[in-house]
Amino acid sequence: RFWTEIYQGAKMFFFSGVVNGKYLKNEVRLLVLQISRVKFRPLVWRNHHPYLLCDRVEDVTPPEQLATKEGRAQDRTVVLYGYVRGAHLKE
């Protein structure tokens, strides 16, 4: 049941208890050994799909352009600061 809910081959570790505020050395060593042998799967979706993490947005539309068309929908020029991750963005 554990593998069906998490993923096939997932490991679960059990520590028997704490002695003097610390885990047993042998149990910690076994956990560290298992973690060091883990083969990480590549993140396929994230590497093939571009996405943007935006830290800051600035409206750089000139004020003169906004004053000329009051009350109507106006195209604006914005600058995005942040990071692009994954594949290249299409132009």
PDB file of C-alpha atoms in Angstrom:
ATOM      1  CA  ARG A   1       0.000   0.000   0.000  1.00  0.00           C
ATOM      2  CA  PHE A   2       2.880   2.409   0.731  1.00  0.00           C
ATOM      3  CA  TRP A   3       4.247   2.061  -2.817  1.00  0.00           C
ATOM      4  CA  THR A   4       0.831   2.588  -4.399  1.00  0.00           C
ATOM      5  CA  GLU A   5       0.292   5.862  -2.530  1.00  0.00           C
ATOM      6  CA  ILE A   6       3.821   7.297  -2.886  1.00  0.00           C
ATOM      7  CA  TYR A   7       5.679   5.689  -5.815  1.00  0.00           C
ATOM      8  CA  GLN A   8       7.096   2.293  -6.704  1.00  0.00           C
ATOM      9  CA  GLY A   9      10.359   1.672  -4.863  1.00  0.00           C
ATOM     10  CA  ALA A  10       9.948   4.395  -2.217  1.00  0.00           C
ATOM     11  CA  LYS A  11      11.775   3.757   1.053  1.00  0.00           C
ATOM     12  CA  MET A  12      10.557   4.450   4.565  1.00  0.00           C
ATOM     13  CA  PHE A  13      12.949   4.717   7.505  1.00  0.00           C
ATOM     14  CA  PHE A  14      12.200   4.036  11.124  1.00  0.00           C
ATOM     15  CA  PHE A  15      14.269   5.281  14.040  1.00  0.00           C
ATOM     16  CA  SER A  16      13.846   3.197  17.171  1.00  0.00           C
ATOM     17  CA  GLY A  17      14.109   6.146  19.493  1.00  0.00           C
ATOM     18  CA  VAL A  18      16.173   8.940  20.982  1.00  0.00           C
ATOM     19  CA  VAL A  19      18.921   8.370  23.556  1.00  0.00           C
ATOM     20  CA  ASN A  20      20.194  11.454  25.410  1.00  0.00           C
ATOM     21  CA  GLY A  21      18.535  13.717  22.845  1.00  0.00           C
ATOM     22  CA  LYS A  22      20.223  11.993  19.856  1.00  0.00           C
ATOM     23  CA  TYR A  23      19.303   9.279  17.384  1.00  0.00           C
ATOM     24  CA  LEU A  24      21.346   6.076  17.407  1.00  0.00           C
ATOM     25  CA  LYS A  25      24.525   6.382  15.302  1.00  0.00           C
ATOM     26  CA  ASN A  26      23.992   3.140  13.421  1.00  0.00           C
ATOM     27  CA  GLU A  27      20.473   4.138  12.318  1.00  0.00           C
ATOM     28  CA  VAL A  28      21.676   7.564  11.156  1.00  0.00           C
ATOM     29  CA  ARG A  29      24.534   5.946   9.205  1.00  0.00           C
ATOM     30  CA  LEU A  30      22.099   3.630   7.430  1.00  0.00           C
ATOM     31  CA  LEU A  31      19.906   6.596   6.487  1.00  0.00           C
ATOM     32  CA  VAL A  32      22.887   8.621   5.205  1.00  0.00           C
ATOM     33  CA  LEU A  33      24.150   5.628   3.219  1.00  0.00           C
ATOM     34  CA  GLN A  34      20.757   5.169   1.578  1.00  0.00           C
ATOM     35  CA  ILE A  35      20.436   8.894   0.760  1.00  0.00           C
ATOM     36  CA  SER A  36      23.918   8.952  -0.790  1.00  0.00           C
ATOM     37  CA  ARG A  37      22.948   6.108  -3.139  1.00  0.00           C
ATOM     38  CA  VAL A  38      19.752   7.713  -4.405  1.00  0.00           C
ATOM     39  CA  LYS A  39      19.617   8.323  -8.144  1.00  0.00           C
ATOM     40  CA  PHE A  40      17.663  11.492  -8.804  1.00  0.00           C
ATOM     41  CA  ARG A  41      15.221  11.406 -11.672  1.00  0.00           C
ATOM     42  CA  PRO A  42      15.438  14.368 -14.055  1.00  0.00           C
ATOM     43  CA  LEU A  43      12.564  16.824 -13.940  1.00  0.00           C
ATOM     44  CA  VAL A  44      11.374  16.298 -17.504  1.00  0.00           C
ATOM     45  CA  TRP A  45       8.300  18.520 -17.544  1.00  0.00           C
ATOM     46  CA  ARG A  46      10.034  21.466 -15.893  1.00  0.00           C
ATOM     47  CA  ASN A  47      12.999  21.301 -18.288  1.00  0.00           C
ATOM     48  CA  HIS A  48      10.826  21.190 -21.425  1.00  0.00           C
ATOM     49  CA  HIS A  49       8.272  23.870 -20.521  1.00  0.00           C
ATOM     50  CA  PRO A  50       9.296  27.507 -20.088  1.00  0.00           C
ATOM     51  CA  TYR A  51       8.042  29.439 -17.119  1.00  0.00           C
ATOM     52  CA  LEU A  52       8.767  32.815 -15.578  1.00  0.00           C
ATOM     53  CA  LEU A  53       9.286  33.636 -11.936  1.00  0.00           C
ATOM     54  CA  CYS A  54       8.620  37.353 -11.671  1.00  0.00           C
ATOM     55  CA  ASP A  55      10.099  39.354  -8.791  1.00  0.00           C
ATOM     56  CA  ARG A  56       9.000  42.835  -9.827  1.00  0.00           C
ATOM     57  CA  VAL A  57       6.729  44.500 -12.409  1.00  0.00           C
ATOM     58  CA  GLU A  58       7.137  48.119 -13.531  1.00  0.00           C
ATOM     59  CA  ASP A  59       4.823  50.133 -15.754  1.00  0.00           C
ATOM     60  CA  VAL A  60       7.062  52.219 -18.034  1.00  0.00           C
ATOM     61  CA  THR A  61       4.320  53.676 -20.215  1.00  0.00           C
ATOM     62  CA  PRO A  62       5.046  57.375 -20.800  1.00  0.00           C
ATOM     63  CA  PRO A  63       2.586  59.593 -18.840  1.00  0.00           C
ATOM     64  CA  GLU A  64       1.974  61.726 -21.957  1.00  0.00           C
ATOM     65  CA  GLN A  65       0.603  58.695 -23.793  1.00  0.00           C
ATOM     66  CA  LEU A  66      -1.821  57.931 -20.965  1.00  0.00           C
ATOM     67  CA  ALA A  67      -3.066  61.534 -20.761  1.00  0.00           C
ATOM     68  CA  THR A  68      -4.060  61.662 -24.437  1.00  0.00           C
ATOM     69  CA  LYS A  69      -6.586  58.817 -24.348  1.00  0.00           C
ATOM     70  CA  GLU A  70      -8.467  59.244 -21.094  1.00  0.00           C
ATOM     71  CA  GLY A  71     -11.298  56.829 -20.434  1.00  0.00           C
ATOM     72  CA  ARG A  72     -10.345  54.407 -23.207  1.00  0.00           C
ATOM     73  CA  ALA A  73      -8.492  51.110 -23.067  1.00  0.00           C
ATOM     74  CA  GLN A  74      -4.800  51.844 -23.353  1.00  0.00           C
ATOM     75  CA  ASP A  75      -1.906  49.611 -24.307  1.00  0.00           C
ATOM     76  CA  ARG A  76       0.817  49.751 -21.710  1.00  0.00           C
ATOM     77  CA  THR A  77       4.486  48.900 -21.686  1.00  0.00           C
ATOM     78  CA  VAL A  78       5.591  46.850 -18.703  1.00  0.00           C
ATOM     79  CA  VAL A  79       8.980  45.569 -17.632  1.00  0.00           C
ATOM     80  CA  LEU A  80       9.242  42.221 -15.829  1.00  0.00           C
ATOM     81  CA  TYR A  81      12.206  41.422 -13.601  1.00  0.00           C
ATOM     82  CA  GLY A  82      12.822  37.841 -12.591  1.00  0.00           C
ATOM     83  CA  TYR A  83      13.992  34.479 -13.826  1.00  0.00           C
ATOM     84  CA  VAL A  84      13.168  32.352 -16.861  1.00  0.00           C
ATOM     85  CA  ARG A  85      13.455  28.651 -16.233  1.00  0.00           C
ATOM     86  CA  GLY A  86      12.969  25.551 -18.344  1.00  0.00           C
ATOM     87  CA  ALA A  87      13.120  25.749 -22.136  1.00  0.00           C
ATOM     88  CA  HIS A  88      13.609  28.987 -24.090  1.00  0.00           C
ATOM     89  CA  LEU A  89      10.630  31.322 -24.410  1.00  0.00           C
ATOM     90  CA  LYS A  90       9.370  31.674 -27.957  1.00  0.00           C
ATOM     91  CA  GLU A  91       9.745  35.123 -29.450  1.00  0.00           C
TER      92      GLU A  91
END
